[in-house]
Tab-separated table of C-alpha atoms and ligand atoms in Angstrom:
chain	number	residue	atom	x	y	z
A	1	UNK	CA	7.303	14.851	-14.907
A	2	UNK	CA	11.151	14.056	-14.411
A	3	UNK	CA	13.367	15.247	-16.822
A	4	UNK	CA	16.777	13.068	-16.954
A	5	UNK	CA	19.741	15.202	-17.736
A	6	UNK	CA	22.735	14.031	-19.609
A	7	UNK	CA	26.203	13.654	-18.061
A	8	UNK	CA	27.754	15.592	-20.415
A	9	UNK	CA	24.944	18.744	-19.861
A	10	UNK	CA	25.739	22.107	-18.919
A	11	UNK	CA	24.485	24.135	-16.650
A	12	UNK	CA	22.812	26.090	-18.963
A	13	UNK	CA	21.156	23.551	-20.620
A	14	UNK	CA	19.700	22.768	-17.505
A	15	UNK	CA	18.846	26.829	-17.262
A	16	UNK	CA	16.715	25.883	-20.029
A	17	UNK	CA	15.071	23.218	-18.570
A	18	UNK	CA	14.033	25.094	-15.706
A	19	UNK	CA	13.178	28.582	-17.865
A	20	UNK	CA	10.896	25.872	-19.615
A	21	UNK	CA	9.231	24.576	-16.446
A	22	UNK	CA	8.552	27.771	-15.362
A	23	UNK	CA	6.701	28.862	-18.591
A	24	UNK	CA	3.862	26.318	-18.044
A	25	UNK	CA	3.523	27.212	-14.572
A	26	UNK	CA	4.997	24.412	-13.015
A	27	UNK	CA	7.869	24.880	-10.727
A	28	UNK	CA	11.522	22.616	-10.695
A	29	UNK	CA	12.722	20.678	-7.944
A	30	UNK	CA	16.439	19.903	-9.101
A	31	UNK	CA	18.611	16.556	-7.810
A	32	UNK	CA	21.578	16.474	-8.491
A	33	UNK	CA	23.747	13.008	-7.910
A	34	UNK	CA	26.687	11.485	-8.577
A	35	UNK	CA	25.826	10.472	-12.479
A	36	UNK	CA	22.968	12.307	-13.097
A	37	UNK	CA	20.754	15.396	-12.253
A	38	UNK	CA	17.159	14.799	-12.104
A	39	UNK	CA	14.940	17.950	-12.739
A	40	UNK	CA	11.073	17.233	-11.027
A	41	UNK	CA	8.541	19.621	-12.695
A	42	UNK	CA	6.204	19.865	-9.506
A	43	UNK	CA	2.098	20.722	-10.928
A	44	UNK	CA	-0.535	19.782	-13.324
A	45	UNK	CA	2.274	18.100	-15.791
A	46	UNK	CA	-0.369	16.867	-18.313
A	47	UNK	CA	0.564	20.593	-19.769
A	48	UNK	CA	4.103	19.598	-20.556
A	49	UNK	CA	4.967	16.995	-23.828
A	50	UNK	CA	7.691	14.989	-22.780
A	51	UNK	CA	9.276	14.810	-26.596
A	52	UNK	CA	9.314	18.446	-26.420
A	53	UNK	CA	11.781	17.974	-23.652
A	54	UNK	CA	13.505	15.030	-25.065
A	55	UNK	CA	14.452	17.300	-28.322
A	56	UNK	CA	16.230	20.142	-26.249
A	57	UNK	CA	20.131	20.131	-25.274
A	58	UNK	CA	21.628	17.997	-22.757
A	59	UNK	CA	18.311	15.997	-21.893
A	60	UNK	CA	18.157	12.589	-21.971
A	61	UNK	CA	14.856	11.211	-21.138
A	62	UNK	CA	11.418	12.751	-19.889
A	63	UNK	CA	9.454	10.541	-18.190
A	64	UNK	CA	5.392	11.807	-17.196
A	65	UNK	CA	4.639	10.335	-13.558
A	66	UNK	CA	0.494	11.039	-13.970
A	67	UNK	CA	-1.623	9.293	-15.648
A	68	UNK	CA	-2.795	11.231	-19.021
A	69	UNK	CA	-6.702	10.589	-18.454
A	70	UNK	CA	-7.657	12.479	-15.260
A	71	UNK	CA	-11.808	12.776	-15.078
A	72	UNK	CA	-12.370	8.701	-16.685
A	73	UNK	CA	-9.334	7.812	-13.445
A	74	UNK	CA	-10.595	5.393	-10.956
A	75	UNK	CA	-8.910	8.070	-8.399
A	76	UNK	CA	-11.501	10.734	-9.395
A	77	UNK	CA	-14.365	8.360	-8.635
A	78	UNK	CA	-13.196	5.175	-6.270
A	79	UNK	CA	-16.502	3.633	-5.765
A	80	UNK	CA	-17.141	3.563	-9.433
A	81	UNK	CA	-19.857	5.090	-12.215
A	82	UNK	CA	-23.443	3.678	-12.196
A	83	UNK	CA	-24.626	4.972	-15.439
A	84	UNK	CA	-28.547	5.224	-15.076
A	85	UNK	CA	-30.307	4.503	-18.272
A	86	UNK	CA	-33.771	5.408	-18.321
A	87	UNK	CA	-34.065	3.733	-14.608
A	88	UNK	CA	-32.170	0.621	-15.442
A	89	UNK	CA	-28.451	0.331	-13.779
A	90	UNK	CA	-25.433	-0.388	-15.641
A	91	UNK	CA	-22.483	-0.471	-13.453
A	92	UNK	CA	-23.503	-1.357	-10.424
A	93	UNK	CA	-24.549	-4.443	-8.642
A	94	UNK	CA	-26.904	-6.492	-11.005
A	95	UNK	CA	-25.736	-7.273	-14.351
A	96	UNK	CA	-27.138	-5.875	-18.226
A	97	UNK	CA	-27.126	-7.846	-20.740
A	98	UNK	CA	-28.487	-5.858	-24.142
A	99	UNK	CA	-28.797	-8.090	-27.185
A	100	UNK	CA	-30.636	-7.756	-30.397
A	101	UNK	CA	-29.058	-7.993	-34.156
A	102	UNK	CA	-26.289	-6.756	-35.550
A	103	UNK	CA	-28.841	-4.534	-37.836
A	104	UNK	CA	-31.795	-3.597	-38.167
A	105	UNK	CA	-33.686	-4.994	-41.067
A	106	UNK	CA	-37.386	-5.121	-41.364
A	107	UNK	CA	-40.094	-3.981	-39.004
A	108	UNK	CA	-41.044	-7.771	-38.228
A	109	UNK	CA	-37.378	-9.147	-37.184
A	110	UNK	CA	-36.908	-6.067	-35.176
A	111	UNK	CA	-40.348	-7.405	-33.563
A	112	UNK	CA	-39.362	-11.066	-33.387
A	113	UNK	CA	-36.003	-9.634	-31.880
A	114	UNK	CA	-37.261	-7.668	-29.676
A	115	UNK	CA	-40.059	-10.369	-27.934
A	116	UNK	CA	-36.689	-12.704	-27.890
A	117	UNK	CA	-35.026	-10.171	-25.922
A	118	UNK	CA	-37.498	-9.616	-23.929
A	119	UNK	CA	-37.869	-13.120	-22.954
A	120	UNK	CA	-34.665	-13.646	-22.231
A	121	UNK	CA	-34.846	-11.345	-19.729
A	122	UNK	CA	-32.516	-8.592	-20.648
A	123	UNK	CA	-33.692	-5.018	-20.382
A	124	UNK	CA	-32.070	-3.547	-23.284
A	125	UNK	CA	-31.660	-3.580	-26.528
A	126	UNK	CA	-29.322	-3.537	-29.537
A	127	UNK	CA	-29.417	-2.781	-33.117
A	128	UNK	CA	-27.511	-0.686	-35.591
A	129	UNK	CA	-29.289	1.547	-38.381
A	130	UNK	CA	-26.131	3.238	-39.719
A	131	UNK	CA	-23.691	0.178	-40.308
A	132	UNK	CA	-19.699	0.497	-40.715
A	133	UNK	CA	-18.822	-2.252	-43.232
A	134	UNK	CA	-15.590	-3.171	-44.204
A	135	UNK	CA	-17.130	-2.882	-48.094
A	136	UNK	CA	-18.912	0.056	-49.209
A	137	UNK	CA	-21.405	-2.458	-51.351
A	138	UNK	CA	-22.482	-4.508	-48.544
A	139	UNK	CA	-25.280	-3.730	-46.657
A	140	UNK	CA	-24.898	-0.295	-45.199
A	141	UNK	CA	-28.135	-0.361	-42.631
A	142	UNK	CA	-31.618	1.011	-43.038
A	143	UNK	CA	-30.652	4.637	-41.619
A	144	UNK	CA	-33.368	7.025	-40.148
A	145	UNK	CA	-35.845	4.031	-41.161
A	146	UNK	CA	-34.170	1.558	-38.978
A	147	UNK	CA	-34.461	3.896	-35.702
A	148	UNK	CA	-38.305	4.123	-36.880
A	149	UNK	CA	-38.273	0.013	-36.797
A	150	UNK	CA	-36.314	0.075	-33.221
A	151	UNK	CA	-37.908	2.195	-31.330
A	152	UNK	CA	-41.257	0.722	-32.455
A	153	UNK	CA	-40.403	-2.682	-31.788
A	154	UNK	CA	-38.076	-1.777	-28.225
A	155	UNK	CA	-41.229	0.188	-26.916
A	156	UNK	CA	-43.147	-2.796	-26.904
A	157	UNK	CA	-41.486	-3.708	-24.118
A	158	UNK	CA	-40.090	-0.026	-22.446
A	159	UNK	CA	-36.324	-1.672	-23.436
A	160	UNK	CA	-34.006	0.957	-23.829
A	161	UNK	CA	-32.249	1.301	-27.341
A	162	UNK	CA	-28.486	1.098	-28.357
A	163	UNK	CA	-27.452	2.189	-31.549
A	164	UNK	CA	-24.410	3.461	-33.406
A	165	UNK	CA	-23.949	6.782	-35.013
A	166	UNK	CA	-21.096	7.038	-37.397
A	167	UNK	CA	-21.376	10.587	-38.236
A	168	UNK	CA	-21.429	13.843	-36.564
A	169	UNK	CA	-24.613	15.174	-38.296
A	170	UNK	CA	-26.776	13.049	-37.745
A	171	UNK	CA	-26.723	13.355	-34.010
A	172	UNK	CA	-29.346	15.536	-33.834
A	173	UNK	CA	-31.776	12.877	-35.861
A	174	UNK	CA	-30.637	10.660	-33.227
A	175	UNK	CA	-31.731	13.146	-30.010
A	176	UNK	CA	-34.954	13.563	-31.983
A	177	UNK	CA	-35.280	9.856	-32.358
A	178	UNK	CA	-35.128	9.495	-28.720
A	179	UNK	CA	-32.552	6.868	-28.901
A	180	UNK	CA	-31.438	6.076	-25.366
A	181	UNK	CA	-27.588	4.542	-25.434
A	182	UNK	CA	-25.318	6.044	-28.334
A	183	UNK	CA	-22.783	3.602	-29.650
A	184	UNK	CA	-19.133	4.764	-31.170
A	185	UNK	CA	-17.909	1.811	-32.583
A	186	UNK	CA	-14.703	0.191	-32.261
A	187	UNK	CA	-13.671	2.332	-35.921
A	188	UNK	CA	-14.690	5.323	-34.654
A	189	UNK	CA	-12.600	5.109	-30.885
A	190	UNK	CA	-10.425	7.763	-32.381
A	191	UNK	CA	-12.720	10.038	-33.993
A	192	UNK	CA	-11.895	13.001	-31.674
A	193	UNK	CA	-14.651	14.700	-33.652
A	194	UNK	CA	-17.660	12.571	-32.860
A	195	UNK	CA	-15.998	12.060	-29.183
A	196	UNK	CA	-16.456	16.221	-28.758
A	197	UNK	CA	-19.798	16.045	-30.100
A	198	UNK	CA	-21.036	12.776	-28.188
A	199	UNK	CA	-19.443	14.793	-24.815
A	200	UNK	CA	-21.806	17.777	-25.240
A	201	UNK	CA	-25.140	15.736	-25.361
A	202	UNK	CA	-26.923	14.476	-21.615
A	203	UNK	CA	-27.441	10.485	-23.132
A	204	UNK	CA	-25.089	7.504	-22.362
A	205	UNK	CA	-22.556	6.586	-24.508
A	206	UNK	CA	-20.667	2.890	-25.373
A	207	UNK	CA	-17.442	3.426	-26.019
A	208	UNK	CA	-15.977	0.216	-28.076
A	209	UNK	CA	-12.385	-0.454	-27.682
A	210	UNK	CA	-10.626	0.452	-31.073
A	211	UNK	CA	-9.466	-2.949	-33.413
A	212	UNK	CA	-5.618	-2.234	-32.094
A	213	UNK	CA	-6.370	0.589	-28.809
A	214	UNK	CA	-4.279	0.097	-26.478
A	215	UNK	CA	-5.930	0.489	-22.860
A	216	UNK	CA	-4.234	3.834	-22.772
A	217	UNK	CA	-5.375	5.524	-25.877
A	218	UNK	CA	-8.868	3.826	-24.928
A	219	UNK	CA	-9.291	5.762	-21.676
A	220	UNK	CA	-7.669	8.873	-23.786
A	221	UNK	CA	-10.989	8.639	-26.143
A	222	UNK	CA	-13.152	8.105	-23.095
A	223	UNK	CA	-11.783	11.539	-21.701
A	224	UNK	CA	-12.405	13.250	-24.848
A	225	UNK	CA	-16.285	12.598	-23.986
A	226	UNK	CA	-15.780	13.447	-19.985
A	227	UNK	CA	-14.256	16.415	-21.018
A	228	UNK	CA	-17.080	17.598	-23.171
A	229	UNK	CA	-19.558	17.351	-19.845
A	230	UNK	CA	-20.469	13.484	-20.381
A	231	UNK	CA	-20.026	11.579	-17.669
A	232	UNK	CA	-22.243	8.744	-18.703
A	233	UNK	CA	-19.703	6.476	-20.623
A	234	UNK	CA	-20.028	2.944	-20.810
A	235	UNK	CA	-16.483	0.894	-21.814
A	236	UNK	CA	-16.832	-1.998	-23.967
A	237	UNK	CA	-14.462	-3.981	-25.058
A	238	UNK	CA	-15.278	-6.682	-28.258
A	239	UNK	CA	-12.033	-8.332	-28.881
A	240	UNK	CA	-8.862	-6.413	-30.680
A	241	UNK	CA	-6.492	-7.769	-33.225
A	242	UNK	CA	-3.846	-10.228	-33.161
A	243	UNK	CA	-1.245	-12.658	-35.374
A	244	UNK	CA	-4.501	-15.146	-34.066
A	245	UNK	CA	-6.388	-15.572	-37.564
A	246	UNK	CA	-8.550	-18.924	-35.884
A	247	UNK	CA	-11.208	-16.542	-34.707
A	248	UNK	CA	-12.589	-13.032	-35.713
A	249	UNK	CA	-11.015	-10.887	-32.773
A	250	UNK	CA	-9.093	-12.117	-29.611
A	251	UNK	CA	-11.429	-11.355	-26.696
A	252	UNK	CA	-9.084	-9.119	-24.338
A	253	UNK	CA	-10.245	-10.457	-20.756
A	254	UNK	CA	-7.135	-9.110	-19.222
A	255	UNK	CA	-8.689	-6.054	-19.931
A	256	UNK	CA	-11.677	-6.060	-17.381
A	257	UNK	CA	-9.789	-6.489	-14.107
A	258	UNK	CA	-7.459	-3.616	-15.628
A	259	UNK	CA	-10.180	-1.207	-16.649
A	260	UNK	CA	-11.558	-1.975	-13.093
A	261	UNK	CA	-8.428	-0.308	-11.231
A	262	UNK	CA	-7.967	2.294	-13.782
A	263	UNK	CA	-11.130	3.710	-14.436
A	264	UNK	CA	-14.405	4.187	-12.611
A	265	UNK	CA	-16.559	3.673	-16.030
A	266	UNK	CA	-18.803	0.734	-16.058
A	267	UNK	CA	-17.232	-2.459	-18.613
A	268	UNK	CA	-19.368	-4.289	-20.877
A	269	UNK	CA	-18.289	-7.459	-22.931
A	270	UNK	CA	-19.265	-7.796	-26.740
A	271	UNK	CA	-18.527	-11.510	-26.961
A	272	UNK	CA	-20.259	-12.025	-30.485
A	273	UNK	CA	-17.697	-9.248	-32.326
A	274	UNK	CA	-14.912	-11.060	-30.341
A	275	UNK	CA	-14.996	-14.653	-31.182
A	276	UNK	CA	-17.007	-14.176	-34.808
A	277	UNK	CA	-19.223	-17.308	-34.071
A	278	UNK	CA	-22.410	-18.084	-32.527
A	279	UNK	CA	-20.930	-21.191	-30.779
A	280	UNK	CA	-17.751	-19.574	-29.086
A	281	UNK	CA	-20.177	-16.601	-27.348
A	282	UNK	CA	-21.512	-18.663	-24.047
A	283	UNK	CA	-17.566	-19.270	-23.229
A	284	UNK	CA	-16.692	-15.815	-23.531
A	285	UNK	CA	-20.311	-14.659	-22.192
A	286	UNK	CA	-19.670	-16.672	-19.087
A	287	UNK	CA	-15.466	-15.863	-18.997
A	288	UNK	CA	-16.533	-12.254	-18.700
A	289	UNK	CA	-19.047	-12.011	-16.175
A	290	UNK	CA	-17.155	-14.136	-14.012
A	291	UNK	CA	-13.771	-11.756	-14.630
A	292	UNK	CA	-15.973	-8.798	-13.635
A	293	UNK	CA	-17.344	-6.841	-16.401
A	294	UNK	CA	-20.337	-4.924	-15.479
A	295	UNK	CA	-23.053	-6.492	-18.580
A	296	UNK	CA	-22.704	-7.875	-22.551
A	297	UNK	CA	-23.387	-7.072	-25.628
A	298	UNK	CA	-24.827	-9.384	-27.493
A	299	UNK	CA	-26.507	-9.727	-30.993
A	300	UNK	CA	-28.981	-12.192	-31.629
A	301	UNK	CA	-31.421	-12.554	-33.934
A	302	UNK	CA	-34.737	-14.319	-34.627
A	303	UNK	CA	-33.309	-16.178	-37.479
A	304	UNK	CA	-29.309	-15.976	-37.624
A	305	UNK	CA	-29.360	-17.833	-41.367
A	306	UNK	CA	-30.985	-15.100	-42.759
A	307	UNK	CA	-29.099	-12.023	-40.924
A	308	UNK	CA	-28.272	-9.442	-43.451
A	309	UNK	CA	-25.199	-9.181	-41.634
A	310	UNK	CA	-22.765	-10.683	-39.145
A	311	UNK	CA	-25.056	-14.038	-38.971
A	312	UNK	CA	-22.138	-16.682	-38.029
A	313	UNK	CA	-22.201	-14.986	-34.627
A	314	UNK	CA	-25.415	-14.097	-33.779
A	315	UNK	CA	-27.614	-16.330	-31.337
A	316	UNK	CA	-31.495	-17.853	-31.624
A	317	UNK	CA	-33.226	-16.368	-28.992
A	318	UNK	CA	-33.607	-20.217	-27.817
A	319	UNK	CA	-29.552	-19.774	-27.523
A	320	UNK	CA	-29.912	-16.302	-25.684
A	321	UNK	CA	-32.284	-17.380	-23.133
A	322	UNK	CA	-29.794	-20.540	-22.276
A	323	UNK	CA	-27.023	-18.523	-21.894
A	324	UNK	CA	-29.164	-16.037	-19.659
A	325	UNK	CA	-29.398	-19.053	-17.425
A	326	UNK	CA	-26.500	-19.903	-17.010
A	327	UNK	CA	-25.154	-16.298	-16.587
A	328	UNK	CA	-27.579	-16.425	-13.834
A	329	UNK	CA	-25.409	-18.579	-11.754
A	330	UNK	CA	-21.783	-17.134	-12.454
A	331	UNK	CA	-23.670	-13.528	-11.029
A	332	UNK	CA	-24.837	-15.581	-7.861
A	333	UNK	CA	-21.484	-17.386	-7.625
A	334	UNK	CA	-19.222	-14.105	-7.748
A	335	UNK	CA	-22.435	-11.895	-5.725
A	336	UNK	CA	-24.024	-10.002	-7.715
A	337	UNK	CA	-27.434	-10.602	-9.794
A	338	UNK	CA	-29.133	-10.767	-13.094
B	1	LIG	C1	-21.638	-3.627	-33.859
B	1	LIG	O1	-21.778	-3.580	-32.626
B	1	LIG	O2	-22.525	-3.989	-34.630
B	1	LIG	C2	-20.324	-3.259	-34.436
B	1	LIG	C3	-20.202	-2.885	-35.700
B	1	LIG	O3	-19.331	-3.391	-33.554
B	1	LIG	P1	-17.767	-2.968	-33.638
B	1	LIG	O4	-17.726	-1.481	-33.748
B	1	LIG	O5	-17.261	-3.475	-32.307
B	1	LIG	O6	-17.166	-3.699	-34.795
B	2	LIG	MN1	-22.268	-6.865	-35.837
């Protein structure tokens, strides 16, 4: 950190500074120019709060120089995290794409959704039991019920499962349930609680980007979970808020290349969340894979008219195999594989 001291400081304002430095167990390296002295706290700064500096006499600005996420950093892991989910790869050269419905409903749509993603040719699957709607009297998901109706239809096919949990206790019903990728959704980024308790459990977690997260306070989630002991953390971003009003979300593609330097956690795209329609998700399917992210998530469903929920966005299987296809290509085209 580099503490800015004001013209008009003392010296023993800066004696302060440096008594302060010293308490966290840092030590000072003091410049002093013609304008300004510059006080360097030298060690692991992520200790020190820069406003607590900023409030004391004589300082004018602290500045941090480290990044405030240290285990999620792409320095701590250069060649990246290949997050190994029951022997399928996320992260590293061939590309996942898990799709399924928004929700789960009944025990046959989870089976026609299933065989759809299946013959597709994705290796996952998606589906939410515990649902976080905007009103409390829509439909709320089938709960322990729906993870019955997943893992029955997803073991059809050994696909892996996704799901959300909203709520700290029922983690445990989840472990039991043998689901195999837990989901914190995008209104949960910043529930430090469920982040602790997600970090002390061995299974892979999605991470969605919060509505307005910046990239920052993303990562800062993320190392919540690292922190905890879980290194298995999947990003995924699903579009974040704007003035924009044309289309659910704005789809954040910036964010991939950045997420790519500053992290070494695998990326995945939820294009259906992003754009809100079934027609806009092959453009931002295909704009994603070709910026780099690492796989999709994607909800489709064997019958979008009658989805109990989100059904302007989700796709007919017929839709999810064609984009499949031509996903195909943009992996070949950019080297990597399906
Ligand atoms: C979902 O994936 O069904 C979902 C609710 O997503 P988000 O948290 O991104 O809104
Ligand atoms: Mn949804």
């Amino acid at each position: 950190m580099i503490i800015v001291m004001s013209p008009e400081s003392s010296q023993a304002d800066l004696d302060h500074v440096v008594a302060r430095i010293r308490d966290a167990g840092l030590t000072e390296h003091i410049s002093r120019g013609s304008e300004r002295t510059l006080v360097g706290a030298i060690g692991d700064e992520r200790a020190l709060s820069a406003q607590s500096f900023e409030q004391m006499a004589g300082v004018e600005r602290a500045i941090h120089i480290v990044k405030p996420y240290k285990l999620v950093s792409r320095e701590a892991r250069p060649s990246g995290s290949v997050i190994d989910i029951r022997g399928i790869k996320l992260g590293g050269q061939q590309i996942q794409v898990i799709a399924g419905p928004c929700s789960v409903e009944t025990q046959e749509q989870m089976h026609l959704a299933a065989a759809g993603v299946h013959a597709a040719g994705c290796r996952m699957m998606r589906g939410g039991a515990f649902k976080p709607r905007t009103s409390p009297y829509a439909f709320q998901g089938l709960g322990v019920q729906g993870l019955e109706f997943f893992q029955a239809a997803a073991r059809e096919y050994q696909m892996p499962i996704v799901t959300e949990l909203m709520d700290v206790r029922m983690l445990e019903t989840f472990l039991k349930h043998d689901v195999d990728v837990i989901q914190i959704g995008a209104r949960n980024m910043q529930n430090f609680d469920l982040l602790k308790e997600v970090g002390r459990v061995n299974k892979p977690v999605i991470l969605k980007r919060g509505l307005s997260a910046t990239i920052s306070e993303w990562l800062m989630a993320a190392e919540y979970i690292a922190a905890g002991g879980n290194n298995n953390i999947i990003l995924c971003e699903r579009g974040i808020r704007t003035f924009e009003t044309a289309y659910r979300n704005v789809l954040d593609v910036t964010a991939i290349p950045v997420l790519k330097k500053e992290t070494h956690l695998p990326v995945l795209i939820d294009p259906s969340h992003a754009g809100g329609k079934a027609w806009m998700v092959p453009a931002l399917a295909r704009a994603a894979i070709a910026a780099g992210a690492d796989g999709l998530l994607v909800e489709m469903h064997p019958n979008p008219c009658d989805a109990w929920c989100d059904a302007d966005q989700a796709l007919t299987p017929q839709e999810l195999q064609d984009l499949m296809g031509s996903l195909r290509l943009i992996a070949q085209a950019i080297g990597r594989e399906l």
